[in-house]
Amino acid sequence: MDSDDDYNSGMSSQEDGFEEELQESGDDSMGEDFEDDEPDMGFGQDKDIMKPRKKAYEVDYRIYRPEEIIEQQDKQIEEVSAILGQPSEASAILLRYLRWNKERLVESYMDRPEAVLEKAGLGPDGGRAPRIEPVPGFTCTICFEDEPGAQTYGMKCGHRYCVDCYRQYLAQKIQGEGEAARIQCPKDGCSRILDSKSVDLLATANLKDRYETLLTRTYVDDLNNLKWCPAPNCEYAIECGVKRQELNKIVPTVTCHCTHRFCFGCTLMDHQPTPCSLVKMWMKKCEDDSETANWISANTKECPKCGSTIEKNGGCNHMTCRKCKHEFCWICMGLWSEHGTSWYNCNRFEEKSGLDGRDQQAKSRRSLERYLHYYNRFANHEQSAKLDKDLYNKTEKKMISLQTSSGLSWIEVQFLQTASQALQQCRQTLKWTYAFAYYLARNNLTEIFEVNQKDLEMAVEGLSEMFEKQTAELSGLKVDIMDKTAYCLQRRVILLEDTAVNLKTGEQTPCGLN
Amino acid sequence: MTKRITKEFADLQTEPPEDMKVDLITENDLFKWVVTINGPKDTPYAGGLFLVHVILPNEYPFKPPVINWKTKIYHPNVTNDGKGTMCLGFLRDGEWKPSSRMAAALEYVRQLMIEPVPDDAVDPAIAEEYKNNRKQFFKTAKQWTTTYAKP
């Protein structure tokens, strides 16, 4: 079944409450553009989520603080509690069981309440509200202690244990195993889920906090349109409506309040304009190939018959392919048999078999060279971005000393910070354009893409060069650097925009996407 | 938890699980048991004598016991790495309940000797063989039993 659709309809009602925050926590341009009747990019059916925006490569998203996530959860729990007449701790368990799909929960509950309760872990109900109390003649079946007057606890399933055991069980589950939403009654075979009320009664404040944190984490993990910002120590979660099946047509890139910019689809660092699946393919390829590819290119040839890669390990030019036993000459790639027995050094060039062999060789070389072409540029921008950053850090120190010696104000130094950030961002984009280009077929759109790529690259290298100037010259270059920075950013937007539109409309489909 | 463990151990003495005998490895350590298993009949392990160490973690019974096969056994659910660990079903952290008993755990181990669970295997090659070439599996398992599990 199509759970995505169900799920989204479930979310829409909850969005109402956050309407006000939409304006402030999203991007500035979000508010005004909703009314515009921009050309539909083929996402007509998702109009409520994919609101038409200025830039084709941007997506709508919202950033939530952890408290907001908790509020959001609580609100839904209260709503369901009111509809079903179940206490809120039970409603929470029901909602988690159906991954917060409210509509489906209400529907199936109305249909067969017992079955739903049973499956969610709220099975047969003893009726009495659970509480901590001593029970006469009680022996705990976990520790076998039978001290009279010992406090005991049991949930509605009626399985009672001494409070000490229950507490230790909770601590083991919550702290030891990081479990919260699916902690069951300690009785073997009983699938009753431990509710928050029981945790309140039993757990220490510390443990309760941990329990809440874990629950919030599962809440975000359970929902397809919510994700935690992957930056270390960042607490924010981001909501974005782009669905998994749209990821071939859009690269949903979001920027968290913590400034971390990442792809909502795969949570990797910003990889625009390359779609997630290509990023995966590319990274796999690089992992497998890049180290060895360079070496292979320099030291090996392919067998002219079967294409196996062969390394020459001795001086003799008489090669026998290990795989297909084809015998050939390393120098001319022709059949060895045509050399006769008297040949020691190869001085033949014109023979047909040699030509064919070299042809085959050239073909397989070309594909390797093609890959290396893109890979080297990809890697180069990654490296350059690091160097640019180092350079900026050094420059920043110099600027501080310049500030004191030449009387420049702090504000006047800020253009360098802006330029440095622009450089980083543009290099990140450039880097990924090379992975993207590797998967493009040769056609007009690819040519346009390459022109855009070249323009951005030239602008970036220009700016990067200005950065390398002596500190003393930098203040004189201020206007130039500011101009170049603006130009770089503009080129980046143009490239991203063009690529995103073509990807969305399906005009340009890289190989490997279907 | 000494009380619980003492009771469980005592119960296993008076009423040991089929084909099994439970002892302490060293007299004064309640947390380390050695279980001697007679290979159940109608299995390739029949006729063999298997030693299994059961280590109860300090958190027992809030954490499951750890099972180590000291006798080499050809079985898809037992690691063949000298440790002979077994980690499936309710012997796993997430599934073990504090009210689960050692008697049940040992019975489960015996049940696995009779019927391995190839879908939750630690040795994929043996699991594959158990699924697709039962005859060969039996043959090798029997061979291992005669070689390693001599009474």
XYZ file of C-alpha atoms in Angstrom:
665
model
C 0.000 0.000 0.000
C 1.060 3.523 -0.495
C 1.876 4.569 3.003
C 3.422 7.843 1.893
C 0.114 9.239 0.791
C -1.666 8.217 3.930
C 1.099 9.580 5.897
C 1.097 12.967 4.260
C -2.577 13.462 4.661
C -1.960 12.730 8.308
C 0.610 15.438 8.550
C -1.350 18.128 6.780
C -3.727 18.688 9.631
C -0.889 19.081 12.034
C 0.748 21.754 9.924
C -1.994 24.200 10.789
C -0.591 24.879 14.194
C 2.770 25.828 12.804
C 1.531 28.228 10.170
C 2.900 31.247 11.995
C 6.359 29.825 12.303
C 6.463 29.121 8.627
C 7.332 32.672 7.805
C 10.129 33.184 10.218
C 11.888 29.848 10.395
C 11.954 29.064 6.667
C 13.623 30.983 3.909
C 12.718 34.682 3.560
C 11.314 34.286 0.097
C 8.846 31.628 1.173
C 5.904 33.793 2.030
C 5.448 35.917 -1.044
C 5.842 33.325 -3.721
C 2.951 31.093 -2.865
C 0.427 32.965 -4.974
C 2.580 33.142 -8.092
C 1.333 30.900 -10.814
C 4.680 29.704 -11.948
C 4.906 27.026 -14.597
C 4.189 23.664 -13.082
C 7.318 21.565 -13.081
C 5.401 18.319 -13.203
C 4.656 18.201 -9.525
C 1.103 19.460 -9.830
C -0.254 16.767 -7.581
C 1.980 17.898 -4.745
C 1.112 21.536 -4.909
C 0.455 21.783 -1.222
C 3.967 20.579 -0.444
C 6.058 21.669 -3.387
C 4.935 25.254 -3.394
C 6.161 27.067 -6.514
C 9.183 29.083 -5.612
C 11.595 31.436 -7.207
C 14.414 28.952 -7.633
C 13.929 25.527 -9.101
C 16.730 24.096 -7.009
C 15.315 25.247 -3.694
C 12.802 23.378 -1.586
C 10.472 24.416 1.196
C 11.434 23.265 4.617
C 11.036 24.139 8.254
C 13.426 23.894 11.137
C 12.220 22.773 14.551
C 13.763 23.090 17.955
C 13.582 19.930 20.080
C 10.896 21.551 22.250
C 8.780 22.152 19.171
C 9.100 18.512 18.196
C 7.904 17.502 21.647
C 4.999 19.958 21.438
C 4.107 18.588 18.037
C 4.061 15.048 19.423
C 2.020 16.019 22.463
C -0.503 17.866 20.366
C -1.145 14.833 18.223
C -1.341 12.577 21.243
C -3.959 14.849 22.834
C -5.984 14.975 19.644
C -6.045 11.216 19.282
C -6.763 10.841 22.971
C -9.834 13.060 22.586
C -11.077 11.158 19.547
C -10.536 7.630 20.834
C -11.278 8.273 24.493
C -8.033 6.533 25.446
C -5.718 8.042 28.068
C -2.842 9.984 26.572
C -0.152 7.435 27.508
C -2.092 4.747 25.622
C -2.759 7.094 22.698
C 0.974 7.721 22.427
C 1.618 3.993 22.169
C -1.108 3.625 19.537
C 0.300 6.499 17.493
C 3.823 5.117 17.640
C 2.539 1.705 16.604
C 1.052 3.190 13.419
C 3.989 5.534 12.868
C 1.955 8.656 13.638
C -0.548 8.062 10.888
C -3.527 9.548 12.691
C -6.154 8.885 10.050
C -5.244 5.255 9.726
C -5.174 4.831 13.477
C -8.611 6.344 14.024
C -10.047 4.373 11.137
C -8.705 0.995 12.180
C -9.469 1.668 15.836
C -13.088 2.477 15.056
C -13.190 -0.688 12.987
C -11.712 -3.185 15.448
C -10.558 -1.534 18.673
C -9.501 -4.770 20.455
C -7.337 -5.960 17.592
C -5.572 -2.610 17.291
C -4.970 -2.358 21.035
C -3.638 -5.902 21.152
C -1.223 -5.342 18.263
C -0.004 -2.027 19.619
C 0.910 -3.693 22.913
C -2.066 -2.538 24.954
C -3.631 -5.998 25.216
C -6.105 -7.311 27.803
C -6.816 -4.746 30.407
C -6.953 -5.641 34.087
C -9.057 -2.567 34.639
C -7.435 -1.217 37.789
C -5.186 1.817 37.486
C -1.604 0.656 38.046
C 0.113 1.853 41.203
C 3.048 1.076 43.419
C 1.917 -0.914 46.467
C 2.897 -3.788 48.731
C 1.059 -7.065 48.176
C 0.672 -9.556 51.041
C 2.568 -12.815 50.548
C 4.316 -11.545 47.408
C 7.389 -13.179 45.900
C 9.020 -11.350 42.983
C 9.587 -13.852 40.186
C 12.618 -11.943 38.924
C 14.730 -11.801 42.099
C 12.794 -14.303 44.229
C 12.884 -11.923 47.191
C 9.803 -12.280 49.392
C 10.415 -9.697 52.085
C 7.026 -8.720 53.567
C 5.890 -5.187 52.798
C 8.107 -4.779 49.730
C 6.770 -2.318 47.173
C 5.585 -3.865 43.912
C 4.440 -2.599 40.567
C 2.552 -4.064 37.628
C 0.944 -2.599 34.537
C -2.608 -3.316 33.486
C -1.549 -6.745 32.223
C -1.279 -7.725 35.879
C 2.339 -8.970 35.903
C 3.717 -7.661 39.167
C 7.354 -7.417 40.169
C 9.123 -5.723 43.010
C 9.861 -2.069 42.386
C 13.627 -2.624 42.529
C 13.520 -5.167 39.718
C 11.166 -3.052 37.664
C 13.496 -0.063 38.045
C 16.574 -2.022 37.139
C 14.748 -3.384 34.107
C 13.881 0.156 32.996
C 17.437 1.357 33.505
C 18.809 -1.574 31.497
C 16.383 -0.908 28.622
C 16.629 2.883 28.542
C 20.282 3.420 29.399
C 21.747 0.096 28.369
C 19.878 -0.544 25.153
C 18.611 2.926 24.240
C 15.081 1.591 23.968
C 12.022 3.681 24.763
C 9.042 3.255 22.482
C 9.018 -0.546 22.508
C 9.840 -1.539 26.081
C 7.633 -4.481 26.962
C 6.385 -5.819 30.293
C 9.218 -7.800 31.975
C 7.136 -10.982 31.817
C 8.303 -13.342 29.074
C 5.661 -13.632 26.389
C 3.783 -10.504 27.493
C 3.903 -7.878 24.775
C 2.305 -5.066 26.732
C 4.207 -1.850 26.019
C 5.457 0.160 28.937
C 3.637 3.496 28.985
C 4.974 6.883 29.986
C 2.846 6.926 33.137
C 4.635 3.827 34.432
C 7.971 5.442 33.646
C 6.846 8.539 35.559
C 5.970 6.410 38.565
C 9.137 4.337 38.563
C 12.054 6.144 37.002
C 14.473 8.692 38.430
C 14.504 12.179 36.909
C 17.639 11.353 34.941
C 16.196 8.224 33.469
C 12.963 10.003 32.619
C 14.870 12.673 30.689
C 16.697 10.035 28.732
C 13.414 8.264 28.055
C 11.851 11.461 26.702
C 14.876 12.163 24.521
C 14.752 8.684 23.066
C 11.035 8.991 22.374
C 11.548 12.271 20.552
C 14.312 10.677 18.550
C 12.082 7.794 17.475
C 9.350 10.263 16.610
C 11.578 12.033 14.098
C 12.999 8.741 12.847
C 9.499 7.385 12.330
C 8.409 10.235 10.087
C 9.617 10.388 6.505
C 9.315 14.156 6.284
C 11.319 14.892 9.440
C 15.048 14.467 9.828
C 17.609 15.427 12.428
C 20.318 17.772 11.300
C 23.351 15.480 10.984
C 25.839 18.093 12.228
C 27.585 17.035 15.428
C 25.843 18.357 18.554
C 23.082 20.013 16.521
C 19.664 19.550 18.105
C 17.431 20.808 15.341
C 15.139 18.719 13.195
C 14.055 19.683 9.697
C 10.761 19.044 7.997
C 10.650 18.758 4.237
C 7.906 17.314 2.061
C 10.064 15.935 -0.734
C 9.359 12.231 -1.067
C 11.788 9.451 -1.741
C 10.476 8.785 -5.225
C 11.053 12.412 -6.200
C 14.745 12.295 -5.443
C 15.665 11.622 -9.062
C 14.156 14.911 -10.073
C 15.126 17.198 -7.273
C 18.032 17.597 -4.870
C 16.369 18.846 -1.683
C 19.088 20.852 0.009
C 18.417 22.502 3.350
C 20.375 24.776 5.664
C 19.949 24.245 9.379
C 19.966 27.057 11.942
C 23.393 25.763 12.921
C 24.493 26.737 9.354
C 25.074 23.122 8.311
C 23.914 22.676 4.737
C 22.877 19.150 3.803
C 20.736 17.091 1.489
C 17.410 16.160 3.030
C 17.199 13.092 0.813
C 20.344 11.326 2.017
C 21.557 13.652 4.836
C 24.989 13.901 3.216
C 26.682 17.283 2.780
C 25.233 19.555 0.113
C 25.741 17.806 -3.236
C 23.737 19.980 -5.595
C 23.267 19.650 -8.545
C 23.844 15.885 -8.428
C 20.838 13.731 -7.427
C 21.255 11.406 -4.428
C 21.351 8.156 -6.379
C 24.133 9.468 -8.624
C 26.042 10.641 -5.559
C 25.837 7.129 -4.200
C 26.980 5.613 -7.487
C 29.761 8.134 -7.825
C 31.085 7.703 -4.307
C 31.012 3.948 -4.696
C 32.859 4.266 -7.952
C 35.454 6.588 -6.451
C 35.932 4.288 -3.504
C 36.472 1.341 -5.805
C 38.331 3.033 -8.579
C 40.001 6.328 -7.920
C 43.075 5.133 -6.066
C 43.713 2.287 -8.384
C 42.517 3.961 -11.567
C 45.469 6.308 -11.678
C 47.885 3.486 -11.148
C 46.160 1.287 -13.685
C 46.291 4.074 -16.186
C 50.028 4.442 -15.734
C 51.154 0.845 -15.398
C 48.833 -1.521 -17.194
C 47.272 -2.392 -20.519
C 44.244 -4.460 -21.367
C 44.407 -7.817 -23.068
C 43.393 -7.135 -26.691
C 41.168 -10.199 -26.681
C 39.296 -10.321 -23.381
C 39.953 -6.863 -21.959
C 41.480 -8.061 -18.688
C 43.847 -5.567 -17.171
C 47.421 -6.745 -17.278
C 50.492 -5.460 -15.496
C 53.817 -6.142 -17.107
C 56.037 -7.554 -14.424
C 59.176 -8.400 -16.366
C 61.190 -7.294 -19.359
C 59.820 -9.719 -21.902
C 57.269 -8.369 -24.334
C 55.719 -11.755 -24.985
C 52.548 -11.531 -22.913
C 50.169 -14.368 -22.145
C 46.862 -13.293 -20.675
C 46.213 -15.269 -17.511
C 42.540 -15.229 -18.136
C 42.053 -16.076 -21.799
C 45.563 -17.328 -22.611
C 45.771 -14.900 -25.504
C 49.385 -14.348 -26.508
C 50.313 -10.885 -27.669
C 53.110 -8.377 -27.884
C 53.180 -5.702 -25.167
C 54.589 -3.103 -27.518
C 52.346 -3.359 -30.557
C 49.456 -5.254 -28.950
C 49.454 -7.600 -31.969
C 49.350 -11.398 -32.014
C 52.574 -12.901 -30.775
C 52.363 -15.729 -33.312
C 52.822 -13.209 -36.103
C 56.093 -12.154 -34.582
C 57.648 -15.505 -35.359
C 60.221 -17.010 -33.102
C 63.092 -14.810 -34.122
C 61.600 -11.573 -32.882
C 62.961 -10.356 -29.664
C 62.190 -6.682 -29.894
C 59.058 -5.531 -31.573
C 59.562 -3.196 -34.480
C 56.366 -3.882 -36.320
C 53.648 -1.374 -36.485
C 51.576 -1.816 -39.594
C 50.202 -5.307 -39.057
C 46.441 -5.626 -38.893
C 46.294 -7.574 -35.634
C 48.397 -4.943 -33.946
C 46.056 -2.210 -35.128
C 43.007 -4.047 -33.811
C 44.716 -4.664 -30.530
C 45.630 -1.018 -30.129
C 42.108 -0.035 -31.062
C 40.641 -2.176 -28.335
C 43.249 -0.828 -25.987
C 42.449 2.769 -26.833
C 38.755 2.199 -26.305
C 39.088 0.851 -22.821
C 41.669 3.516 -22.037
C 39.255 6.197 -23.145
C 36.619 5.167 -20.644
C 39.209 5.100 -17.891
C 40.618 8.459 -18.947
C 37.112 9.857 -19.060
C 36.473 8.788 -15.501
C 39.809 10.178 -14.358
C 39.083 13.471 -16.059
C 35.972 13.952 -13.928
C 37.394 12.408 -10.811
C 40.526 14.555 -10.795
C 38.485 17.726 -11.109
C 36.068 16.540 -8.469
C 38.926 15.798 -6.085
C 40.719 18.988 -7.008
C 37.832 21.210 -5.971
C 37.545 19.350 -2.714
C 41.222 19.928 -2.091
C 41.109 23.554 -3.238
C 38.208 24.290 -0.945
C 40.378 23.124 1.947
C 43.301 25.241 0.796
C 41.058 28.278 0.329
C 39.896 27.835 3.866
C 43.424 27.536 5.217
C 44.395 30.615 3.286
C 41.479 32.513 4.704
C 42.403 31.510 8.239
C 45.902 32.828 7.685
C 44.616 35.988 6.040
C 42.245 36.581 8.890
C 45.165 36.688 11.296
C 47.013 39.074 9.036
C 43.949 41.274 8.717
C 43.781 41.606 12.459
C 47.365 42.849 12.540
C 46.625 45.059 9.531
C 43.671 46.477 11.371
C 45.950 47.762 14.086
C 48.707 48.963 11.758
C 46.649 50.573 8.978
C 43.576 51.613 10.918
C 41.099 49.492 8.922
C 37.945 48.770 10.871
C 36.568 45.291 11.573
C 33.649 45.940 9.248
C 36.043 46.737 6.418
C 37.602 43.330 6.817
C 34.323 41.445 6.597
C 34.306 41.276 2.794
C 36.998 38.603 3.116
C 34.795 36.447 5.286
C 31.982 36.743 2.747
C 34.309 35.948 -0.116
C 35.714 32.945 1.684
C 32.272 31.546 2.368
C 31.249 32.092 -1.240
C 34.368 30.289 -2.403
C 33.575 27.315 -0.180
C 30.020 27.129 -1.387
C 30.917 27.479 -5.064
C 33.651 24.871 -4.833
C 31.243 22.465 -3.179
C 28.856 22.935 -6.089
C 31.638 22.755 -8.695
C 32.938 19.576 -7.171
C 29.598 17.882 -7.620
C 29.102 19.205 -11.140
C 31.967 16.913 -12.146
C 30.300 13.860 -10.652
C 27.088 14.918 -12.380
C 28.799 15.492 -15.721
C 30.341 12.039 -15.620
C 26.842 10.572 -15.972
C 25.680 12.934 -18.715
C 25.299 11.847 -22.330
C 26.662 14.189 -24.986
C 23.917 16.524 -26.178
C 23.024 20.185 -26.356
C 21.925 20.408 -22.758
C 25.174 18.886 -21.615
C 27.021 21.492 -23.604
C 25.044 24.248 -21.951
C 25.765 22.621 -18.618
C 29.468 22.587 -19.386
C 29.418 26.243 -20.387
C 27.783 27.068 -17.057
C 30.316 24.906 -15.306
C 33.200 26.613 -17.082
C 31.864 30.092 -16.286
C 31.525 29.248 -12.626
C 34.904 27.596 -12.542
C 36.636 30.601 -14.145
C 34.932 32.965 -11.748
C 35.892 30.822 -8.770
C 39.511 30.450 -9.815
C 39.660 34.204 -10.358
C 38.388 34.891 -6.889
C 40.641 32.240 -5.421
C 43.630 33.892 -7.041
C 42.769 37.280 -5.575
C 42.753 35.592 -2.225
C 46.346 34.561 -2.615
C 47.568 38.142 -2.874
C 49.767 39.632 -0.186
C 47.891 40.904 2.816
C 48.947 44.462 2.126
C 47.360 44.343 -1.338
C 44.073 42.914 -0.125
C 42.579 46.156 1.122
C 43.232 47.728 -2.270
C 41.443 44.817 -3.948
C 38.375 45.163 -1.795
C 35.988 46.322 -4.506
C 37.277 43.762 -6.993
C 36.909 40.951 -4.500
C 33.410 42.024 -3.584
C 32.435 42.187 -7.251
C 33.950 38.824 -7.978
C 32.237 37.293 -4.963
C 28.868 38.497 -6.149
C 29.626 37.254 -9.649
C 30.628 33.791 -8.397
C 27.442 33.430 -6.393
C 25.419 34.558 -9.367
C 27.085 32.003 -11.663
C 26.388 29.311 -9.106
C 22.707 30.198 -8.949
C 22.461 30.169 -12.737
C 24.081 26.760 -12.969
C 21.941 25.263 -10.224
C 18.781 26.786 -11.607
C 19.340 25.531 -15.167
C 20.272 22.066 -14.008
C 17.391 21.790 -11.563
C 14.825 22.844 -14.169
C 16.128 20.317 -16.684
C 16.183 17.580 -14.088
C 12.662 18.343 -12.906
C 11.155 18.464 -16.353
C 13.023 15.340 -17.373
C 14.757 17.170 -20.223
C 18.106 16.045 -18.994
C 18.300 12.590 -17.503
C 21.749 11.427 -16.487
C 22.583 7.776 -17.155
C 21.853 5.681 -14.127
C 18.645 7.531 -13.232
C 15.364 5.957 -14.180
C 20.214 -11.606 42.362
C 22.046 -14.431 44.151
C 18.754 -15.720 45.423
C 17.319 -16.028 41.962
C 20.381 -17.663 40.488
C 20.709 -20.078 43.414
C 17.100 -21.076 42.956
C 17.423 -21.530 39.218
C 20.561 -23.600 39.625
C 18.963 -25.753 42.315
C 15.858 -26.295 40.181
C 18.059 -27.413 37.298
C 19.729 -29.957 39.584
C 16.481 -31.548 40.692
C 14.837 -31.242 37.305
C 17.464 -30.980 34.559
C 16.339 -30.392 30.974
C 16.298 -33.443 28.738
C 19.744 -34.692 27.652
C 21.467 -32.121 29.867
C 23.485 -31.869 33.052
C 24.266 -28.532 34.671
C 27.303 -27.830 36.907
C 29.283 -24.854 38.122
C 32.640 -24.383 36.403
C 34.254 -23.495 39.723
C 32.531 -24.352 42.959
C 32.156 -20.829 44.354
C 31.151 -18.913 41.233
C 27.401 -18.996 40.671
C 27.691 -16.970 37.472
C 29.618 -19.520 35.412
C 27.980 -22.776 34.491
C 29.048 -25.718 32.414
C 26.322 -27.688 30.698
C 26.954 -31.180 29.355
C 24.640 -32.050 26.497
C 24.020 -35.490 25.055
C 23.368 -34.939 21.353
C 19.591 -35.440 20.938
C 18.615 -38.575 19.074
C 17.615 -38.388 15.388
C 20.028 -35.500 14.919
C 23.550 -35.585 13.451
C 24.749 -34.780 16.973
C 23.389 -38.023 18.472
C 26.051 -40.019 20.268
C 28.177 -36.944 20.875
C 28.864 -35.247 24.177
C 28.912 -31.454 23.984
C 30.228 -28.994 26.548
C 28.630 -25.577 26.722
C 29.675 -22.743 29.017
C 26.898 -20.473 30.234
C 28.060 -17.120 31.562
C 25.521 -15.082 33.470
C 26.322 -11.384 33.114
C 26.450 -9.211 36.233
C 23.180 -7.652 35.103
C 21.480 -11.051 34.926
C 18.512 -11.527 34.629
C 18.138 -8.083 33.053
C 20.560 -9.184 30.377
C 20.513 -12.607 28.715
C 22.999 -15.383 29.539
C 25.955 -15.813 27.186
C 26.247 -19.238 25.576
C 29.657 -20.559 24.475
C 30.092 -23.943 22.843
C 33.310 -25.428 24.111
C 32.912 -28.471 21.884
C 33.193 -27.738 18.187
C 29.809 -28.215 16.532
C 28.767 -27.980 12.880
C 25.679 -25.810 13.203
C 24.439 -22.725 11.298
C 23.687 -20.849 14.531
C 27.002 -21.416 16.288
C 30.066 -19.380 15.334
C 32.992 -21.433 14.158
C 35.649 -19.050 15.529
C 36.877 -20.893 18.602
C 34.363 -19.021 20.758
C 31.294 -20.958 19.702
C 28.892 -18.128 20.456
C 25.204 -18.395 19.867
C 23.064 -15.309 19.709
C 19.560 -15.605 18.444
C 15.935 -15.648 19.458
C 15.439 -14.775 23.097
C 19.172 -15.089 23.814
C 19.437 -11.633 22.285
C 19.428 -8.441 24.342
C 16.230 -7.036 22.893
C 14.181 -10.202 23.314
C 15.300 -11.589 26.633
C 12.956 -10.748 29.502
C 14.032 -10.675 33.137
C 11.396 -13.263 33.911
C 12.820 -15.639 31.299
C 14.427 -18.703 32.881
C 17.659 -20.555 32.291
C 15.644 -23.768 32.005
C 13.850 -22.270 29.029
C 17.105 -20.960 27.567
C 18.702 -24.411 27.783
C 15.631 -26.056 26.327
C 15.864 -23.544 23.483
C 19.488 -24.519 22.891
C 18.494 -28.181 22.726
C 15.665 -27.324 20.355
C 18.137 -25.566 18.081
C 20.229 -28.751 17.910
C 17.144 -30.590 16.707
C 16.052 -27.827 14.373
C 18.562 -25.119 13.404
C 17.288 -21.723 12.299
C 19.121 -21.094 9.011
C 17.432 -17.721 8.509
C 19.158 -16.310 11.573
C 22.509 -17.937 10.984
C 25.977 -16.799 12.031
C 27.607 -19.108 9.511
C 25.991 -18.418 6.131
C 27.813 -21.248 4.368
C 26.483 -23.863 6.781
C 23.025 -22.293 6.638
C 23.071 -22.446 2.861
C 24.051 -26.091 2.984
C 21.422 -26.868 5.602
C 18.767 -25.345 3.381
C 19.805 -26.706 0.001
C 21.836 -29.814 0.662
C 20.530 -31.352 3.851
C 22.251 -34.658 3.122
C 25.688 -33.079 2.950
C 24.952 -31.018 6.061
C 24.063 -34.166 7.995
C 27.162 -35.898 6.789
C 29.550 -33.150 7.851
C 27.753 -32.519 11.136
C 27.934 -36.224 11.959
C 31.610 -36.295 11.053
C 32.317 -33.357 13.343
C 30.343 -35.058 16.102
C 32.503 -38.191 15.911
C 35.692 -36.144 15.622
C 35.157 -33.463 18.249
C 32.315 -34.592 20.535
C 33.728 -37.908 21.742
C 32.039 -38.958 24.983
